[in-house]
Amino acid sequence: MNQMTYRILLAALLVFGWAASAWAQDRAEEARKYLVRGMAAVEAAKSDDDLADAAEEFRKATAAAPELAAAWYNLGAVQAKMGKPKEAIESYKRYLSVAPQAPDAGRVRDEIIKLEYLAEKKEKFESRSGQWIDGEGNVFNVKAEGGKLLIQGQPLRSRNNIDYNDYMIFNFGGLGDVGREKLT
């Protein structure tokens, strides 16, 4: 390789390195912006919709800078709060892969174990979906989702013909009162 070719290659590498550095810096700044926006959304959250907005901001931060550990951690925390344990587990695992020596790594691993348990319970509860038939042969379509059962079918009446106002309250052991649903 002659001297001129060497200088051209060196200059090209320097320009490429500078451009790559500027691009990485822009991406890091973009990720930081989404991270801060997500934190603001969490602070202002009053509903699951607000938390969903925060999760979206954290997702944008992880897309802009996949190596930004704080974005993965916050995304996992919001997903856990929203009752999405499987998604939270994945986010926490990404956090640990990006920051394996983080001071809270042990606590996050414990949180993953808790979320795995909750995911199992959620899956078991949601397996109650399907068609139910009562003692009189009435068929009800049941959808178990979000800790609630939605039952569609004929209104239930007691054996003494007492009207339950087309409502049912369900309480499955260990899950607590899963809600009061209007029968449609």
PDB file of C-alpha atoms in Angstrom:
ATOM      1  CA  MET A   1       0.000   0.000   0.000  1.00  0.00           C
ATOM      2  CA  ASN A   2       1.499   3.319  -0.977  1.00  0.00           C
ATOM      3  CA  GLN A   3       1.628   6.401   1.247  1.00  0.00           C
ATOM      4  CA  MET A   4      -1.223   8.219  -0.550  1.00  0.00           C
ATOM      5  CA  THR A   5      -3.617   5.251  -0.302  1.00  0.00           C
ATOM      6  CA  TYR A   6      -2.756   4.878   3.374  1.00  0.00           C
ATOM      7  CA  ARG A   7      -3.573   8.575   4.039  1.00  0.00           C
ATOM      8  CA  ILE A   8      -6.875   8.340   2.171  1.00  0.00           C
ATOM      9  CA  LEU A   9      -7.908   5.239   4.136  1.00  0.00           C
ATOM     10  CA  LEU A  10      -6.882   6.865   7.406  1.00  0.00           C
ATOM     11  CA  ALA A  11      -8.877  10.003   6.585  1.00  0.00           C
ATOM     12  CA  ALA A  12     -11.892   7.902   5.582  1.00  0.00           C
ATOM     13  CA  LEU A  13     -11.692   5.979   8.867  1.00  0.00           C
ATOM     14  CA  LEU A  14     -11.491   9.212  10.856  1.00  0.00           C
ATOM     15  CA  VAL A  15     -14.497  10.682   9.046  1.00  0.00           C
ATOM     16  CA  PHE A  16     -16.441   7.429   9.475  1.00  0.00           C
ATOM     17  CA  GLY A  17     -15.513   7.312  13.166  1.00  0.00           C
ATOM     18  CA  TRP A  18     -16.599  10.899  13.674  1.00  0.00           C
ATOM     19  CA  ALA A  19     -19.906  10.283  11.831  1.00  0.00           C
ATOM     20  CA  ALA A  20     -20.552   7.099  13.810  1.00  0.00           C
ATOM     21  CA  SER A  21     -19.783   8.897  17.054  1.00  0.00           C
ATOM     22  CA  ALA A  22     -22.127  11.761  16.161  1.00  0.00           C
ATOM     23  CA  TRP A  23     -24.851   9.246  15.178  1.00  0.00           C
ATOM     24  CA  ALA A  24     -24.411   7.317  18.446  1.00  0.00           C
ATOM     25  CA  GLN A  25     -24.530  10.565  20.414  1.00  0.00           C
ATOM     26  CA  ASP A  26     -27.767  11.575  18.634  1.00  0.00           C
ATOM     27  CA  ARG A  27     -29.289   8.166  19.397  1.00  0.00           C
ATOM     28  CA  ALA A  28     -28.231   8.377  23.046  1.00  0.00           C
ATOM     29  CA  GLU A  29     -29.778  11.850  23.349  1.00  0.00           C
ATOM     30  CA  GLU A  30     -32.977  10.621  21.689  1.00  0.00           C
ATOM     31  CA  ALA A  31     -33.122   7.648  24.087  1.00  0.00           C
ATOM     32  CA  ARG A  32     -32.563   9.948  27.073  1.00  0.00           C
ATOM     33  CA  LYS A  33     -35.434  12.163  25.907  1.00  0.00           C
ATOM     34  CA  TYR A  34     -37.789   9.154  25.722  1.00  0.00           C
ATOM     35  CA  LEU A  35     -36.567   7.899  29.093  1.00  0.00           C
ATOM     36  CA  VAL A  36     -37.322  11.240  30.767  1.00  0.00           C
ATOM     37  CA  ARG A  37     -40.713  11.452  29.009  1.00  0.00           C
ATOM     38  CA  GLY A  38     -41.527   7.960  30.287  1.00  0.00           C
ATOM     39  CA  MET A  39     -40.588   8.925  33.821  1.00  0.00           C
ATOM     40  CA  ALA A  40     -42.819  12.007  33.568  1.00  0.00           C
ATOM     41  CA  ALA A  41     -45.679   9.800  32.339  1.00  0.00           C
ATOM     42  CA  VAL A  42     -45.217   7.465  35.323  1.00  0.00           C
ATOM     43  CA  GLU A  43     -45.214  10.373  37.772  1.00  0.00           C
ATOM     44  CA  ALA A  44     -48.440  11.751  36.281  1.00  0.00           C
ATOM     45  CA  ALA A  45     -50.135   8.356  35.813  1.00  0.00           C
ATOM     46  CA  LYS A  46     -53.623   7.985  37.203  1.00  0.00           C
ATOM     47  CA  SER A  47     -54.721   4.983  35.137  1.00  0.00           C
ATOM     48  CA  ASP A  48     -53.464   1.993  33.197  1.00  0.00           C
ATOM     49  CA  ASP A  49     -53.796   4.062  30.009  1.00  0.00           C
ATOM     50  CA  ASP A  50     -51.338   6.553  31.468  1.00  0.00           C
ATOM     51  CA  LEU A  51     -48.982   3.695  32.323  1.00  0.00           C
ATOM     52  CA  ALA A  52     -49.353   2.412  28.768  1.00  0.00           C
ATOM     53  CA  ASP A  53     -48.157   5.831  27.571  1.00  0.00           C
ATOM     54  CA  ALA A  54     -45.137   5.537  29.869  1.00  0.00           C
ATOM     55  CA  ALA A  55     -44.384   2.036  28.583  1.00  0.00           C
ATOM     56  CA  GLU A  56     -44.474   3.321  25.006  1.00  0.00           C
ATOM     57  CA  GLU A  57     -41.946   6.051  25.845  1.00  0.00           C
ATOM     58  CA  PHE A  58     -39.647   3.487  27.499  1.00  0.00           C
ATOM     59  CA  ARG A  59     -40.017   1.205  24.440  1.00  0.00           C
ATOM     60  CA  LYS A  60     -38.912   4.097  22.220  1.00  0.00           C
ATOM     61  CA  ALA A  61     -35.911   4.625  24.502  1.00  0.00           C
ATOM     62  CA  THR A  62     -34.916   0.954  24.226  1.00  0.00           C
ATOM     63  CA  ALA A  63     -35.280   1.092  20.446  1.00  0.00           C
ATOM     64  CA  ALA A  64     -33.111   4.218  20.220  1.00  0.00           C
ATOM     65  CA  ALA A  65     -30.420   2.858  22.560  1.00  0.00           C
ATOM     66  CA  PRO A  66     -30.745  -0.868  23.346  1.00  0.00           C
ATOM     67  CA  GLU A  67     -27.762  -0.588  25.697  1.00  0.00           C
ATOM     68  CA  LEU A  68     -29.558   1.928  27.958  1.00  0.00           C
ATOM     69  CA  ALA A  69     -30.147  -0.196  31.062  1.00  0.00           C
ATOM     70  CA  ALA A  70     -32.412   2.354  32.797  1.00  0.00           C
ATOM     71  CA  ALA A  71     -34.882   2.194  29.903  1.00  0.00           C
ATOM     72  CA  TRP A  72     -35.159  -1.609  30.161  1.00  0.00           C
ATOM     73  CA  TYR A  73     -35.543  -1.456  33.939  1.00  0.00           C
ATOM     74  CA  ASN A  74     -38.263   1.202  33.813  1.00  0.00           C
ATOM     75  CA  LEU A  75     -40.079  -0.595  31.005  1.00  0.00           C
ATOM     76  CA  GLY A  76     -40.101  -3.770  33.122  1.00  0.00           C
ATOM     77  CA  ALA A  77     -41.343  -1.916  36.192  1.00  0.00           C
ATOM     78  CA  VAL A  78     -44.223  -0.316  34.272  1.00  0.00           C
ATOM     79  CA  GLN A  79     -45.166  -3.594  32.600  1.00  0.00           C
ATOM     80  CA  ALA A  80     -45.239  -5.302  36.000  1.00  0.00           C
ATOM     81  CA  LYS A  81     -47.463  -2.536  37.363  1.00  0.00           C
ATOM     82  CA  MET A  82     -49.790  -2.934  34.363  1.00  0.00           C
ATOM     83  CA  GLY A  83     -50.234  -6.654  35.120  1.00  0.00           C
ATOM     84  CA  LYS A  84     -48.137  -7.854  32.186  1.00  0.00           C
ATOM     85  CA  PRO A  85     -45.738 -10.216  33.941  1.00  0.00           C
ATOM     86  CA  LYS A  86     -44.381 -11.998  30.847  1.00  0.00           C
ATOM     87  CA  GLU A  87     -43.443  -8.725  29.178  1.00  0.00           C
ATOM     88  CA  ALA A  88     -41.940  -7.415  32.426  1.00  0.00           C
ATOM     89  CA  ILE A  89     -39.819 -10.552  32.774  1.00  0.00           C
ATOM     90  CA  GLU A  90     -38.387 -10.057  29.279  1.00  0.00           C
ATOM     91  CA  SER A  91     -37.606  -6.394  29.955  1.00  0.00           C
ATOM     92  CA  TYR A  92     -35.943  -7.202  33.277  1.00  0.00           C
ATOM     93  CA  LYS A  93     -33.884  -9.928  31.614  1.00  0.00           C
ATOM     94  CA  ARG A  94     -32.708  -7.423  28.996  1.00  0.00           C
ATOM     95  CA  TYR A  95     -31.840  -5.032  31.835  1.00  0.00           C
ATOM     96  CA  LEU A  96     -29.715  -7.717  33.487  1.00  0.00           C
ATOM     97  CA  SER A  97     -28.005  -8.592  30.191  1.00  0.00           C
ATOM     98  CA  VAL A  98     -27.097  -4.921  29.652  1.00  0.00           C
ATOM     99  CA  ALA A  99     -26.112  -4.299  33.294  1.00  0.00           C
ATOM    100  CA  PRO A 100     -25.194  -7.678  34.840  1.00  0.00           C
ATOM    101  CA  GLN A 101     -23.193  -6.038  37.634  1.00  0.00           C
ATOM    102  CA  ALA A 102     -25.892  -3.518  38.568  1.00  0.00           C
ATOM    103  CA  PRO A 103     -26.183  -2.986  42.342  1.00  0.00           C
ATOM    104  CA  ASP A 104     -29.835  -4.080  42.235  1.00  0.00           C
ATOM    105  CA  ALA A 105     -29.260  -7.157  40.042  1.00  0.00           C
ATOM    106  CA  GLY A 106     -30.127  -9.570  42.873  1.00  0.00           C
ATOM    107  CA  ARG A 107     -33.346  -7.735  43.656  1.00  0.00           C
ATOM    108  CA  VAL A 108     -34.296  -7.722  39.954  1.00  0.00           C
ATOM    109  CA  ARG A 109     -33.669 -11.486  39.737  1.00  0.00           C
ATOM    110  CA  ASP A 110     -35.988 -11.926  42.739  1.00  0.00           C
ATOM    111  CA  GLU A 111     -38.584  -9.749  41.007  1.00  0.00           C
ATOM    112  CA  ILE A 112     -38.355 -12.004  37.952  1.00  0.00           C
ATOM    113  CA  ILE A 113     -39.096 -15.035  40.151  1.00  0.00           C
ATOM    114  CA  LYS A 114     -42.148 -13.255  41.602  1.00  0.00           C
ATOM    115  CA  LEU A 115     -43.341 -12.281  38.142  1.00  0.00           C
ATOM    116  CA  GLU A 116     -42.961 -15.864  36.914  1.00  0.00           C
ATOM    117  CA  TYR A 117     -45.255 -16.962  39.757  1.00  0.00           C
ATOM    118  CA  LEU A 118     -47.791 -14.239  38.904  1.00  0.00           C
ATOM    119  CA  ALA A 119     -47.655 -15.182  35.209  1.00  0.00           C
ATOM    120  CA  GLU A 120     -48.479 -18.789  36.127  1.00  0.00           C
ATOM    121  CA  LYS A 121     -51.462 -17.659  38.249  1.00  0.00           C
ATOM    122  CA  LYS A 122     -52.682 -15.351  35.492  1.00  0.00           C
ATOM    123  CA  GLU A 123     -52.441 -18.119  32.907  1.00  0.00           C
ATOM    124  CA  LYS A 124     -54.333 -20.496  35.196  1.00  0.00           C
ATOM    125  CA  PHE A 125     -57.093 -17.921  35.775  1.00  0.00           C
ATOM    126  CA  GLU A 126     -57.385 -17.119  32.069  1.00  0.00           C
ATOM    127  CA  SER A 127     -57.717 -20.839  31.328  1.00  0.00           C
ATOM    128  CA  ARG A 128     -61.232 -20.548  32.788  1.00  0.00           C
ATOM    129  CA  SER A 129     -62.347 -18.985  29.499  1.00  0.00           C
ATOM    130  CA  GLY A 130     -64.695 -21.062  27.397  1.00  0.00           C
ATOM    131  CA  GLN A 131     -68.257 -22.274  27.595  1.00  0.00           C
ATOM    132  CA  TRP A 132     -69.824 -23.046  30.942  1.00  0.00           C
ATOM    133  CA  ILE A 133     -73.065 -24.953  31.405  1.00  0.00           C
ATOM    134  CA  ASP A 134     -75.116 -24.567  34.554  1.00  0.00           C
ATOM    135  CA  GLY A 135     -77.189 -27.276  36.252  1.00  0.00           C
ATOM    136  CA  GLU A 136     -80.209 -26.439  34.109  1.00  0.00           C
ATOM    137  CA  GLY A 137     -78.336 -26.762  30.821  1.00  0.00           C
ATOM    138  CA  ASN A 138     -77.990 -23.039  30.155  1.00  0.00           C
ATOM    139  CA  VAL A 139     -74.827 -22.250  28.177  1.00  0.00           C
ATOM    140  CA  PHE A 140     -72.662 -19.238  29.055  1.00  0.00           C
ATOM    141  CA  ASN A 141     -69.634 -17.932  27.215  1.00  0.00           C
ATOM    142  CA  VAL A 142     -66.975 -16.979  29.733  1.00  0.00           C
ATOM    143  CA  LYS A 143     -63.945 -14.798  29.085  1.00  0.00           C
ATOM    144  CA  ALA A 144     -61.357 -14.570  31.868  1.00  0.00           C
ATOM    145  CA  GLU A 145     -59.112 -11.576  31.364  1.00  0.00           C
ATOM    146  CA  GLY A 146     -57.529  -8.918  33.524  1.00  0.00           C
ATOM    147  CA  GLY A 147     -58.623 -10.602  36.741  1.00  0.00           C
ATOM    148  CA  LYS A 148     -62.291 -10.470  35.734  1.00  0.00           C
ATOM    149  CA  LEU A 149     -64.762 -12.907  34.266  1.00  0.00           C
ATOM    150  CA  LEU A 150     -67.068 -11.662  31.536  1.00  0.00           C
ATOM    151  CA  ILE A 151     -70.069 -13.950  31.234  1.00  0.00           C
ATOM    152  CA  GLN A 152     -72.401 -13.747  28.277  1.00  0.00           C
ATOM    153  CA  GLY A 153     -75.608 -15.728  28.146  1.00  0.00           C
ATOM    154  CA  GLN A 154     -78.994 -15.898  29.779  1.00  0.00           C
ATOM    155  CA  PRO A 155     -79.443 -14.005  33.056  1.00  0.00           C
ATOM    156  CA  LEU A 156     -79.119 -16.325  36.010  1.00  0.00           C
ATOM    157  CA  ARG A 157     -81.968 -16.800  38.435  1.00  0.00           C
ATOM    158  CA  SER A 158     -81.888 -18.661  41.699  1.00  0.00           C
ATOM    159  CA  ARG A 159     -83.835 -21.853  42.216  1.00  0.00           C
ATOM    160  CA  ASN A 160     -86.422 -19.771  44.101  1.00  0.00           C
ATOM    161  CA  ASN A 161     -86.775 -17.527  41.051  1.00  0.00           C
ATOM    162  CA  ILE A 162     -85.096 -14.591  42.812  1.00  0.00           C
ATOM    163  CA  ASP A 163     -83.765 -12.105  40.275  1.00  0.00           C
ATOM    164  CA  TYR A 164     -80.092 -11.266  40.711  1.00  0.00           C
ATOM    165  CA  ASN A 165     -80.569  -8.138  38.570  1.00  0.00           C
ATOM    166  CA  ASP A 166     -78.584  -9.814  35.814  1.00  0.00           C
ATOM    167  CA  TYR A 167     -75.381  -9.445  37.812  1.00  0.00           C
ATOM    168  CA  MET A 168     -73.027 -12.008  39.246  1.00  0.00           C
ATOM    169  CA  ILE A 169     -70.162 -11.559  41.658  1.00  0.00           C
ATOM    170  CA  PHE A 170     -67.336 -14.069  41.478  1.00  0.00           C
ATOM    171  CA  ASN A 171     -64.818 -14.846  44.134  1.00  0.00           C
ATOM    172  CA  PHE A 172     -62.314 -17.596  43.422  1.00  0.00           C
ATOM    173  CA  GLY A 173     -60.154 -18.634  46.337  1.00  0.00           C
ATOM    174  CA  GLY A 174     -56.800 -16.913  46.385  1.00  0.00           C
ATOM    175  CA  LEU A 175     -57.751 -14.385  43.734  1.00  0.00           C
ATOM    176  CA  GLY A 176     -60.079 -12.260  45.830  1.00  0.00           C
ATOM    177  CA  ASP A 177     -63.182 -10.605  44.496  1.00  0.00           C
ATOM    178  CA  VAL A 178     -62.617 -10.550  40.733  1.00  0.00           C
ATOM    179  CA  GLY A 179     -65.383  -8.099  40.142  1.00  0.00           C
ATOM    180  CA  ARG A 180     -68.992  -7.533  39.435  1.00  0.00           C
ATOM    181  CA  GLU A 181     -69.952  -7.998  35.809  1.00  0.00           C
ATOM    182  CA  LYS A 182     -73.165  -7.159  33.962  1.00  0.00           C
ATOM    183  CA  LEU A 183     -74.515 -10.206  32.180  1.00  0.00           C
ATOM    184  CA  THR A 184     -75.186  -9.406  28.538  1.00  0.00           C
TER     185      THR A 184
END
